[in-house]
Tab-separated table of C-alpha atoms and ligand atoms in Angstrom:
chain	number	residue	atom	x	y	z
D	1	MET	CA	13.186	-18.826	-6.947
D	2	ASP	CA	12.937	-21.025	-3.840
D	3	LYS	CA	9.988	-19.675	-1.831
D	4	ASN	CA	11.641	-20.853	1.378
D	5	TYR	CA	14.365	-18.241	1.217
D	6	LYS	CA	14.129	-15.724	4.017
D	7	LEU	CA	12.598	-12.358	3.257
D	8	ASP	CA	15.876	-10.424	3.171
D	9	THR	CA	17.213	-12.919	0.627
D	10	LEU	CA	14.049	-12.562	-1.478
D	11	CYS	CA	14.421	-8.755	-1.397
D	12	VAL	CA	17.793	-9.110	-3.088
D	13	GLN	CA	17.245	-12.123	-5.322
D	14	ALA	CA	13.568	-12.566	-6.236
D	15	GLY	CA	11.830	-11.248	-9.352
D	16	TYR	CA	14.337	-11.782	-12.117
D	17	THR	CA	16.800	-14.587	-12.747
D	18	PRO	CA	19.035	-14.179	-15.762
D	19	ALA	CA	19.716	-17.070	-18.117
D	20	SER	CA	23.360	-17.702	-18.921
D	21	GLY	CA	24.911	-14.659	-20.562
D	22	GLU	CA	21.960	-12.353	-19.862
D	23	ALA	CA	22.097	-9.046	-17.970
D	24	ARG	CA	22.432	-9.572	-14.201
D	25	ILE	CA	19.730	-7.051	-13.342
D	26	PRO	CA	16.491	-6.607	-15.312
D	27	PRO	CA	17.091	-4.517	-18.429
D	28	VAL	CA	14.751	-1.588	-18.996
D	29	VAL	CA	12.682	-2.823	-21.918
D	30	GLN	CA	11.699	0.587	-23.226
D	31	SER	CA	9.455	-0.619	-26.030
D	32	THR	CA	5.714	-0.268	-26.425
D	33	THR	CA	5.428	-3.409	-28.492
D	34	PHE	CA	6.983	-6.786	-29.327
D	35	ALA	CA	7.555	-8.393	-32.733
D	36	TYR	CA	6.444	-11.913	-33.778
D	37	ASP	CA	7.019	-14.180	-36.798
D	38	LYS	CA	3.940	-16.366	-36.453
D	39	THR	CA	0.321	-15.216	-36.294
D	40	GLN	CA	-0.559	-18.181	-34.080
D	41	ASP	CA	2.013	-17.138	-31.449
D	42	MET	CA	0.299	-13.769	-31.102
D	43	ALA	CA	-3.165	-15.349	-31.105
D	44	ASP	CA	-2.102	-17.624	-28.221
D	45	LEU	CA	-0.943	-14.607	-26.254
D	46	PHE	CA	-4.273	-12.847	-26.798
D	47	ASP	CA	-6.099	-16.016	-25.684
D	48	LEU	CA	-3.908	-16.180	-22.541
D	49	LYS	CA	-2.782	-19.643	-23.715
D	50	SER	CA	0.891	-18.748	-23.476
D	51	ASP	CA	3.017	-16.316	-21.492
D	52	GLY	CA	4.756	-13.483	-23.248
D	53	TYR	CA	4.507	-9.864	-24.242
D	54	PHE	CA	2.701	-8.121	-27.040
D	55	TYR	CA	1.979	-4.604	-25.822
D	56	THR	CA	3.397	-2.775	-22.798
D	57	ARG	CA	-0.039	-1.563	-21.671
D	58	LEU	CA	-0.799	-5.230	-20.847
D	59	ALA	CA	2.604	-6.486	-19.747
D	60	ASN	CA	6.292	-5.648	-20.065
D	61	PRO	CA	9.360	-7.663	-18.997
D	62	THR	CA	10.806	-4.952	-16.706
D	63	VAL	CA	7.439	-4.352	-15.062
D	64	ALA	CA	7.019	-8.140	-14.742
D	65	ALA	CA	10.343	-8.421	-12.894
D	66	PHE	CA	9.120	-5.853	-10.350
D	67	GLU	CA	5.676	-7.502	-10.084
D	68	GLN	CA	7.288	-10.876	-9.459
D	69	LYS	CA	9.625	-9.492	-6.827
D	70	VAL	CA	6.828	-7.892	-4.816
D	71	ALA	CA	4.607	-10.976	-5.285
D	72	ALA	CA	7.453	-13.134	-3.891
D	73	LEU	CA	7.896	-10.782	-0.932
D	74	GLU	CA	4.174	-10.841	-0.132
D	75	GLY	CA	3.880	-14.588	-0.775
D	76	GLY	CA	1.261	-13.825	-3.454
D	77	ALA	CA	0.243	-15.562	-6.680
D	78	CYS	CA	0.815	-12.575	-8.953
D	79	GLY	CA	1.439	-8.846	-8.989
D	80	ILE	CA	0.118	-6.085	-11.185
D	81	GLY	CA	2.260	-2.977	-11.576
D	82	CYS	CA	0.274	0.256	-11.710
D	83	ALA	CA	1.073	3.883	-12.491
D	84	SER	CA	0.710	4.919	-8.823
D	85	GLY	CA	-0.608	3.747	-5.493
D	86	MET	CA	-3.865	5.554	-6.243
D	87	SER	CA	-4.335	3.720	-9.535
D	88	ALA	CA	-3.578	0.419	-7.777
D	89	THR	CA	-6.389	1.051	-5.273
D	90	THR	CA	-8.760	2.258	-7.983
D	91	LEU	CA	-8.096	-0.742	-10.239
D	92	ALA	CA	-8.403	-3.178	-7.337
D	93	VAL	CA	-11.861	-1.840	-6.457
D	94	LEU	CA	-13.068	-1.615	-10.060
D	95	THR	CA	-12.059	-5.233	-10.695
D	96	VAL	CA	-14.758	-6.356	-8.257
D	97	ALA	CA	-17.259	-3.497	-7.944
D	98	GLY	CA	-19.460	-1.537	-10.333
D	99	ALA	CA	-22.460	0.800	-10.155
D	100	GLY	CA	-24.924	-0.373	-7.505
D	101	ASP	CA	-22.238	-2.192	-5.486
D	102	ASN	CA	-20.586	-1.065	-2.274
D	103	ILE	CA	-17.321	-1.543	-0.414
D	104	LEU	CA	-16.481	-1.248	3.256
D	105	THR	CA	-13.466	0.830	4.123
D	106	SER	CA	-11.633	1.795	7.251
D	107	GLN	CA	-12.116	5.520	7.841
D	108	ALA	CA	-8.413	5.772	8.802
D	109	VAL	CA	-6.859	5.648	5.358
D	110	TYR	CA	-4.490	7.858	3.381
D	111	GLY	CA	-6.147	11.194	2.434
D	112	GLY	CA	-6.075	10.480	-1.315
D	113	THR	CA	-7.724	7.110	-0.753
D	114	TYR	CA	-10.319	8.745	1.489
D	115	ASN	CA	-11.118	11.193	-1.308
D	116	LEU	CA	-11.360	8.418	-3.904
D	117	PHE	CA	-13.781	6.533	-1.674
D	118	SER	CA	-15.832	9.469	-0.426
D	119	THR	CA	-16.105	11.447	-3.682
D	120	THR	CA	-14.943	9.807	-6.898
D	121	LEU	CA	-16.153	6.200	-6.588
D	122	PRO	CA	-19.659	7.314	-5.465
D	123	LYS	CA	-19.847	9.315	-8.732
D	124	LEU	CA	-19.405	5.997	-10.539
D	125	GLY	CA	-22.220	4.492	-8.461
D	126	ILE	CA	-19.975	2.630	-6.011
D	127	GLU	CA	-20.935	3.400	-2.440
D	128	CYS	CA	-18.108	3.382	0.118
D	129	ARG	CA	-19.171	2.636	3.681
D	130	PHE	CA	-16.677	3.877	6.243
D	131	PHE	CA	-16.034	2.125	9.539
D	132	ASP	CA	-13.889	2.817	12.574
D	133	PRO	CA	-11.127	0.179	12.471
D	134	ASP	CA	-11.258	-0.010	16.277
D	135	ALA	CA	-15.019	-0.734	16.308
D	136	PRO	CA	-16.211	-4.171	17.444
D	137	ALA	CA	-16.722	-6.734	14.643
D	138	ALA	CA	-20.510	-6.731	15.113
D	139	GLU	CA	-20.679	-3.019	14.350
D	140	ILE	CA	-18.583	-3.359	11.199
D	141	GLU	CA	-20.608	-6.354	10.021
D	142	LYS	CA	-23.819	-4.310	10.127
D	143	LEU	CA	-22.559	-2.418	7.058
D	144	ILE	CA	-22.333	-5.559	4.915
D	145	ASP	CA	-25.112	-6.501	2.516
D	146	GLY	CA	-25.473	-8.641	-0.611
D	147	LYS	CA	-23.875	-5.948	-2.773
D	148	THR	CA	-20.722	-5.568	-0.663
D	149	LYS	CA	-17.638	-6.585	-2.659
D	150	LEU	CA	-14.599	-5.711	-0.586
D	151	ILE	CA	-13.283	-4.672	2.817
D	152	PHE	CA	-10.439	-2.157	2.527
D	153	THR	CA	-7.926	-1.308	5.261
D	154	GLU	CA	-4.353	-0.142	5.869
D	155	THR	CA	-1.805	-2.156	7.908
D	156	ILE	CA	-0.413	1.050	9.453
D	157	ALA	CA	-2.795	3.897	8.693
D	158	ASN	CA	-1.363	7.066	7.174
D	159	PRO	CA	-1.154	9.453	9.035
D	160	SER	CA	-3.029	8.283	12.135
D	161	ILE	CA	-0.592	5.343	12.714
D	162	ILE	CA	-3.418	2.986	13.649
D	163	VAL	CA	-2.272	-0.650	13.509
D	164	LEU	CA	-4.842	-2.939	11.932
D	165	ASP	CA	-6.390	-5.757	13.931
D	166	PHE	CA	-6.008	-8.230	11.068
D	167	GLU	CA	-7.733	-11.177	12.711
D	168	LYS	CA	-10.878	-9.198	13.448
D	169	ILE	CA	-11.243	-8.084	9.828
D	170	ALA	CA	-10.180	-11.450	8.367
D	171	ASP	CA	-12.849	-13.218	10.455
D	172	ILE	CA	-15.557	-10.832	9.204
D	173	ALA	CA	-14.414	-11.242	5.596
D	174	LYS	CA	-14.327	-15.046	5.852
D	175	LYS	CA	-17.720	-15.242	7.512
D	176	HIS	CA	-19.324	-13.252	4.686
D	177	GLY	CA	-17.278	-14.681	1.783
D	178	LEU	CA	-15.856	-11.210	1.156
D	179	LEU	CA	-12.539	-10.117	-0.309
D	180	PHE	CA	-10.204	-8.566	2.259
D	181	ALA	CA	-7.845	-5.923	0.811
D	182	VAL	CA	-4.985	-4.316	2.713
D	183	ASP	CA	-2.851	-1.333	1.765
D	184	ASN	CA	0.508	-2.489	3.126
D	185	THR	CA	2.472	0.578	1.995
D	186	LEU	CA	3.754	1.748	5.374
D	187	ALA	CA	4.579	-1.679	6.801
D	188	THR	CA	5.948	-3.356	3.651
D	189	PRO	CA	6.261	-7.164	3.553
D	190	VAL	CA	9.459	-6.831	5.584
D	191	LEU	CA	7.476	-5.846	8.688
D	192	CYS	CA	4.125	-7.538	7.965
D	193	ARG	CA	2.850	-10.007	5.381
D	194	PRO	CA	-0.936	-9.491	5.301
D	195	LYS	CA	-1.532	-12.799	3.481
D	196	GLU	CA	-0.370	-14.643	6.595
D	197	TRP	CA	-3.175	-12.890	8.494
D	198	GLY	CA	-5.941	-13.663	6.007
D	199	ALA	CA	-5.759	-10.815	3.461
D	200	ASN	CA	-6.656	-11.651	-0.144
D	201	LEU	CA	-5.380	-8.535	-1.889
D	202	ILE	CA	-2.347	-6.508	-0.909
D	203	ILE	CA	-1.884	-3.028	-2.323
D	204	HIS	CA	1.211	-0.845	-2.284
D	205	SER	CA	2.074	2.652	-3.214
D	206	SER	CA	5.548	1.605	-4.371
D	207	SER	CA	6.364	5.326	-4.504
D	208	LYS	CA	7.078	4.900	-0.770
D	209	TYR	CA	9.347	2.324	0.911
D	210	LEU	CA	9.521	-0.138	-2.009
D	211	ASP	CA	11.285	2.406	-4.214
D	212	GLY	CA	12.566	4.065	-1.052
D	213	HIS	CA	14.428	6.936	-2.700
D	214	ALA	CA	11.565	9.236	-3.789
D	215	ALA	CA	12.574	8.513	-7.378
D	216	ALA	CA	9.680	6.630	-9.016
D	217	LEU	CA	5.920	6.847	-8.708
D	218	GLY	CA	4.202	3.495	-8.810
D	219	GLY	CA	1.784	1.040	-7.298
D	220	VAL	CA	1.273	-2.680	-7.210
D	221	ILE	CA	-1.655	-4.990	-6.511
D	222	ILE	CA	-0.841	-8.461	-5.212
D	223	ASP	CA	-3.387	-11.215	-5.656
D	224	ALA	CA	-2.635	-13.487	-2.718
D	225	GLY	CA	-4.270	-16.353	-4.636
D	226	ASN	CA	-6.216	-17.473	-1.552
D	227	PHE	CA	-9.789	-16.418	-2.390
D	228	ASP	CA	-12.245	-18.825	-3.997
D	229	PHE	CA	-14.614	-16.916	-6.302
D	230	LYS	CA	-16.178	-20.099	-7.702
D	231	ASN	CA	-19.968	-20.080	-7.179
D	232	ASN	CA	-19.723	-17.208	-4.683
D	233	ALA	CA	-22.978	-15.335	-5.328
D	234	ARG	CA	-21.322	-12.052	-4.364
D	235	TYR	CA	-19.144	-12.161	-7.471
D	236	PRO	CA	-21.234	-12.869	-10.601
D	237	SER	CA	-18.663	-11.065	-12.764
D	238	PHE	CA	-16.149	-13.789	-11.847
D	239	ASN	CA	-18.606	-16.612	-12.521
D	240	LEU	CA	-20.223	-15.472	-15.797
D	241	PRO	CA	-18.361	-15.515	-19.128
D	242	ASP	CA	-16.562	-12.255	-19.931
D	243	GLU	CA	-17.797	-11.523	-23.446
D	244	SER	CA	-15.089	-8.877	-23.819
D	245	TYR	CA	-12.510	-11.639	-23.334
D	246	HIS	CA	-13.650	-14.571	-25.476
D	247	GLY	CA	-16.116	-15.815	-22.852
D	248	LEU	CA	-13.467	-16.358	-20.166
D	249	VAL	CA	-14.823	-17.342	-16.713
D	250	TYR	CA	-12.332	-15.864	-14.264
D	251	ALA	CA	-13.405	-18.017	-11.293
D	252	ASP	CA	-12.189	-21.090	-13.231
D	253	LEU	CA	-8.640	-19.755	-13.455
D	254	PRO	CA	-5.891	-20.422	-10.898
D	255	VAL	CA	-5.300	-16.652	-10.433
D	256	ALA	CA	-8.814	-15.273	-10.854
D	257	PHE	CA	-8.503	-11.732	-9.481
D	258	GLY	CA	-5.092	-11.006	-10.997
D	259	THR	CA	-6.166	-12.213	-14.430
D	260	LYS	CA	-9.410	-10.221	-14.411
D	261	CYS	CA	-7.633	-7.116	-13.173
D	262	ARG	CA	-5.080	-7.263	-15.973
D	263	ALA	CA	-7.337	-8.561	-18.756
D	264	GLN	CA	-10.143	-6.061	-18.099
D	265	MET	CA	-9.017	-3.157	-15.967
D	266	ILE	CA	-5.419	-2.683	-17.092
D	267	ARG	CA	-6.530	-3.279	-20.674
D	268	ASP	CA	-9.370	-0.755	-20.507
D	269	LEU	CA	-8.063	1.876	-18.091
D	270	GLY	CA	-4.369	1.621	-18.955
D	271	ALA	CA	-2.963	2.986	-15.699
D	272	ILE	CA	0.184	0.881	-15.929
D	273	MET	CA	3.600	1.287	-14.389
D	274	SER	CA	6.264	2.469	-16.827
D	275	PRO	CA	9.295	0.206	-17.458
D	276	GLN	CA	11.636	2.929	-16.164
D	277	ASN	CA	9.708	3.296	-12.910
D	278	ALA	CA	9.530	-0.491	-12.559
D	279	PHE	CA	13.315	-0.673	-12.924
D	280	ILE	CA	13.910	1.985	-10.246
D	281	SER	CA	11.382	0.364	-7.908
D	282	TYR	CA	12.907	-3.068	-8.476
D	283	ILE	CA	16.375	-1.814	-7.544
D	284	GLY	CA	14.870	-0.079	-4.508
D	285	CYS	CA	13.414	-3.365	-3.238
D	286	ASP	CA	16.886	-4.932	-3.216
D	287	THR	CA	17.709	-2.982	-0.037
D	288	LEU	CA	14.195	-2.941	1.463
D	289	ALA	CA	14.933	-5.295	4.366
D	290	LEU	CA	17.962	-3.312	5.500
D	291	ARG	CA	16.185	0.008	5.152
D	292	MET	CA	13.055	-1.070	7.058
D	293	GLU	CA	15.199	-2.229	9.968
D	294	ARG	CA	16.916	1.182	10.126
D	295	HIS	CA	13.707	3.193	9.559
D	296	SER	CA	12.084	1.295	12.441
D	297	SER	CA	14.968	1.599	14.912
D	298	ASN	CA	15.454	5.304	14.094
D	299	ALA	CA	11.719	6.013	14.520
D	300	LYS	CA	11.692	4.247	17.887
D	301	LYS	CA	14.569	6.432	19.138
D	302	VAL	CA	12.918	9.592	17.781
D	303	ALA	CA	9.578	8.600	19.347
D	304	GLU	CA	11.235	8.142	22.734
D	305	PHE	CA	12.918	11.546	22.429
D	306	LEU	CA	9.700	13.330	21.405
D	307	SER	CA	7.554	11.698	24.063
D	308	ALA	CA	9.907	13.010	26.765
D	309	HIS	CA	9.944	16.561	25.319
D	310	PRO	CA	7.957	19.270	27.208
D	311	LYS	CA	6.784	20.982	23.993
D	312	THR	CA	4.991	17.965	22.570
D	313	GLU	CA	1.430	17.150	23.600
D	314	TRP	CA	1.231	13.577	22.375
D	315	ILE	CA	3.202	11.177	20.203
D	316	LEU	CA	2.039	8.191	18.209
D	317	HIS	CA	4.368	5.364	17.350
D	318	PRO	CA	3.458	1.747	18.022
D	319	SER	CA	6.937	1.028	19.434
D	320	LEU	CA	6.065	3.049	22.566
D	321	ALA	CA	4.823	0.854	25.412
D	322	ASP	CA	1.974	3.281	26.217
D	323	ASN	CA	0.768	3.456	22.599
D	324	LYS	CA	-2.803	2.277	22.068
D	325	TYR	CA	-1.649	-0.066	19.304
D	326	HIS	CA	1.484	-1.410	21.009
D	327	LYS	CA	-0.095	-4.822	21.690
D	328	LEU	CA	-1.329	-5.143	18.093
D	329	ALA	CA	2.127	-4.082	16.867
D	330	GLU	CA	3.771	-6.759	19.034
D	331	LYS	CA	1.564	-9.295	17.282
D	332	TYR	CA	1.535	-8.040	13.684
D	333	LEU	CA	4.746	-5.971	13.450
D	334	PRO	CA	7.234	-7.818	15.654
D	335	ALA	CA	10.287	-7.061	13.482
D	336	GLY	CA	9.832	-3.272	13.672
D	337	GLN	CA	7.029	-0.739	13.599
D	338	GLY	CA	8.121	1.347	10.621
D	339	GLY	CA	9.452	4.850	10.174
D	340	MET	CA	6.213	6.826	10.313
D	341	LEU	CA	5.175	8.641	13.419
D	342	SER	CA	3.003	11.571	14.252
D	343	PHE	CA	2.936	13.968	17.139
D	344	GLY	CA	1.135	17.045	18.361
D	345	ILE	CA	2.918	20.253	19.266
D	346	LYS	CA	1.500	22.044	22.294
D	347	GLY	CA	-0.424	25.068	21.098
D	348	SER	CA	-1.685	26.471	17.840
D	349	VAL	CA	-1.370	25.630	14.156
D	350	GLU	CA	1.074	28.588	13.913
D	351	LYS	CA	3.413	26.779	16.322
D	352	CYS	CA	3.396	23.749	13.988
D	353	ALA	CA	4.493	26.017	11.125
D	354	ALA	CA	7.190	27.708	13.246
D	355	PHE	CA	8.587	24.330	14.250
D	356	MET	CA	8.653	22.960	10.718
D	357	GLU	CA	10.269	26.085	9.296
D	358	ALA	CA	13.014	25.892	11.937
D	359	LEU	CA	14.097	22.395	10.865
D	360	LYS	CA	17.455	22.277	9.093
D	361	LEU	CA	18.076	18.636	8.146
D	362	ILE	CA	14.483	17.440	7.942
D	363	THR	CA	12.551	18.941	5.018
D	364	GLN	CA	8.850	19.706	4.527
D	365	GLU	CA	7.435	17.367	1.892
D	366	THR	CA	4.182	15.796	0.763
D	367	HIS	CA	6.088	12.539	0.488
D	368	VAL	CA	6.772	9.944	3.173
D	369	ALA	CA	8.720	6.717	3.470
D	370	ASP	CA	11.939	7.361	1.670
D	371	VAL	CA	15.520	7.425	2.947
D	372	ARG	CA	15.414	11.127	3.887
D	373	SER	CA	13.543	12.337	6.971
D	374	CYS	CA	10.661	14.688	6.213
D	375	VAL	CA	7.662	16.332	7.885
D	376	LEU	CA	4.204	17.439	6.854
D	377	HIS	CA	1.230	19.175	8.441
D	378	PRO	CA	-1.653	17.083	6.994
D	379	ALA	CA	-4.517	19.354	8.119
D	380	SER	CA	-3.217	22.129	5.866
D	381	THR	CA	-2.010	19.906	2.996
D	382	THR	CA	-2.986	16.290	2.199
D	383	HIS	CA	-6.157	16.414	4.303
D	384	ARG	CA	-7.126	20.061	3.719
D	385	GLN	CA	-10.252	19.013	1.779
D	386	LEU	CA	-11.708	17.368	4.893
D	387	SER	CA	-14.145	19.087	7.214
D	388	GLU	CA	-13.312	19.516	10.908
D	389	ALA	CA	-15.496	16.486	11.734
D	390	ASP	CA	-13.939	14.344	8.988
D	391	LEU	CA	-10.442	15.316	10.152
D	392	ILE	CA	-11.218	13.960	13.608
D	393	LYS	CA	-12.785	10.838	12.038
D	394	ALA	CA	-9.643	10.255	9.982
D	395	GLY	CA	-7.536	10.648	13.142
D	396	VAL	CA	-5.878	13.893	11.994
D	397	PRO	CA	-6.238	16.656	14.600
D	398	HIS	CA	-5.147	20.172	13.661
D	399	ASN	CA	-1.841	20.079	15.569
D	400	LEU	CA	-0.732	16.734	14.093
D	401	ILE	CA	2.710	16.726	12.523
D	402	ARG	CA	3.570	13.695	10.445
D	403	LEU	CA	7.216	12.741	10.615
D	404	SER	CA	8.676	10.206	8.248
D	405	VAL	CA	11.914	9.119	9.852
D	406	GLY	CA	14.658	8.404	7.345
D	407	ILE	CA	17.813	6.347	7.599
D	408	GLU	CA	20.205	9.172	8.534
D	409	ASN	CA	22.163	8.872	11.774
D	410	PRO	CA	19.495	8.996	14.537
D	411	ASP	CA	21.541	11.474	16.596
D	412	ASP	CA	21.433	14.004	13.743
D	413	ILE	CA	17.660	13.593	13.319
D	414	ILE	CA	17.079	14.077	17.049
D	415	GLU	CA	19.424	17.073	17.185
D	416	ASP	CA	17.468	18.767	14.382
D	417	LEU	CA	14.129	18.162	16.114
D	418	LYS	CA	15.578	19.454	19.396
D	419	GLN	CA	16.852	22.731	17.972
D	420	ALA	CA	13.582	23.337	16.086
D	421	LEU	CA	11.457	22.655	19.167
D	422	GLU	CA	13.591	25.110	21.125
D	423	LYS	CA	12.565	27.819	18.643
D	424	VAL	CA	8.810	27.252	19.127
C	1	LIG	N1	-1.562	4.448	0.165
C	1	LIG	C1	-0.837	5.041	1.130
C	1	LIG	C2	-0.798	4.439	2.501
C	1	LIG	C3	-0.140	6.217	0.855
C	1	LIG	O1	0.575	6.795	1.835
C	1	LIG	C4	-0.219	6.773	-0.442
C	1	LIG	C5	0.489	8.036	-0.762
C	1	LIG	O2	1.040	8.693	0.093
C	1	LIG	C6	-0.994	6.132	-1.404
C	1	LIG	C7	-1.645	4.977	-1.084
C	1	LIG	C8	-1.112	6.695	-2.793
C	1	LIG	O3	0.043	6.390	-3.483
C	1	LIG	P1	0.605	7.245	-4.733
C	1	LIG	O4	1.025	8.562	-4.231
C	1	LIG	O5	1.734	6.389	-5.229
C	1	LIG	O6	-0.499	7.335	-5.721
């Protein structure tokens, strides 16, 4: 596929190209394994000397089509399909960090990611050092030491809607020879391509906009192919032979991170994307460019309506001129600022519940970023494990309502919000 095609063309066409007479869209290869005539052919696959499939835990043609589509969209060297967004983040970290190491992470990340970093990874001996993404570079840099393996951030933070200052983080990462990872779930490559701003790893929960229909759980890690591990003292595991893989030295390979992630982590932890989910997610990506345009324009209209409403206390969407992140959004999200917004209802937590229960079109869901508009009260659901202080740190006050604006007619969405606010 010609890499110079525009992004909306890549959404539709990249990932799978049939040979003459083959199925036009990627078939669902629902098979755990693949049959061979010659022993040497299989041996070459195990030695990574040839491309092909031998066991779906390692690779599968339908999953590969999805991986290649997202890699093309992000301009990356390769993609790795995972069982979920959470497994994508977990596998990305474990590919570079082990007991005794640490990572730096923005404190404004999705609640599940926050939990992984604050509770589960420390149990494995990986310390996660949280920073305020708005802090000056010098303050963030203070957290880095010789054992730091990764800086983790989100392009648009869920649910605090903080837009990342890519250049600040990319400069820190470059200065210290550190991998820079970005969860690009809420922006998608249609609105922002983190590689163009210096990111080395791009992570998606494909359960969100990539699938777009709330039909398939999944995740993907994109190795941007722009990080040189060779002789970087921070990454001995990339520079020493991997005895579990015939003495392979990953830093010598053209796609070092992606190969290590698949050969070690996917092999050993097995949290792969299923062929069926890859198929659904692949089809979802076909319409991604169109959907992101509509999600963004609908959210802008809804944000303008809510910010003028007397019963709302505050509203966060980077399209609003008075939003703290408007300038960053103009720079990093010029084509649209996405469908996620959050706002505070004047008054108590009970008022939030009354408002949400009065909605008719918009449903209450844990999900975000699919075609249907939905709301959630994070402090009592996704973020309920956080203390009062940690809620504030994560940018989730008690009266925050997260609204994922779908692609319905904007007038109907606004009408529903209006009638529900009237009942508060
Ligand atoms: N990253 C972000 C920004 C998310 O919003 C989510 C889920 O909402 C995840 C990661 C986790 O993804 P999944 O639910 O597919 O495991």
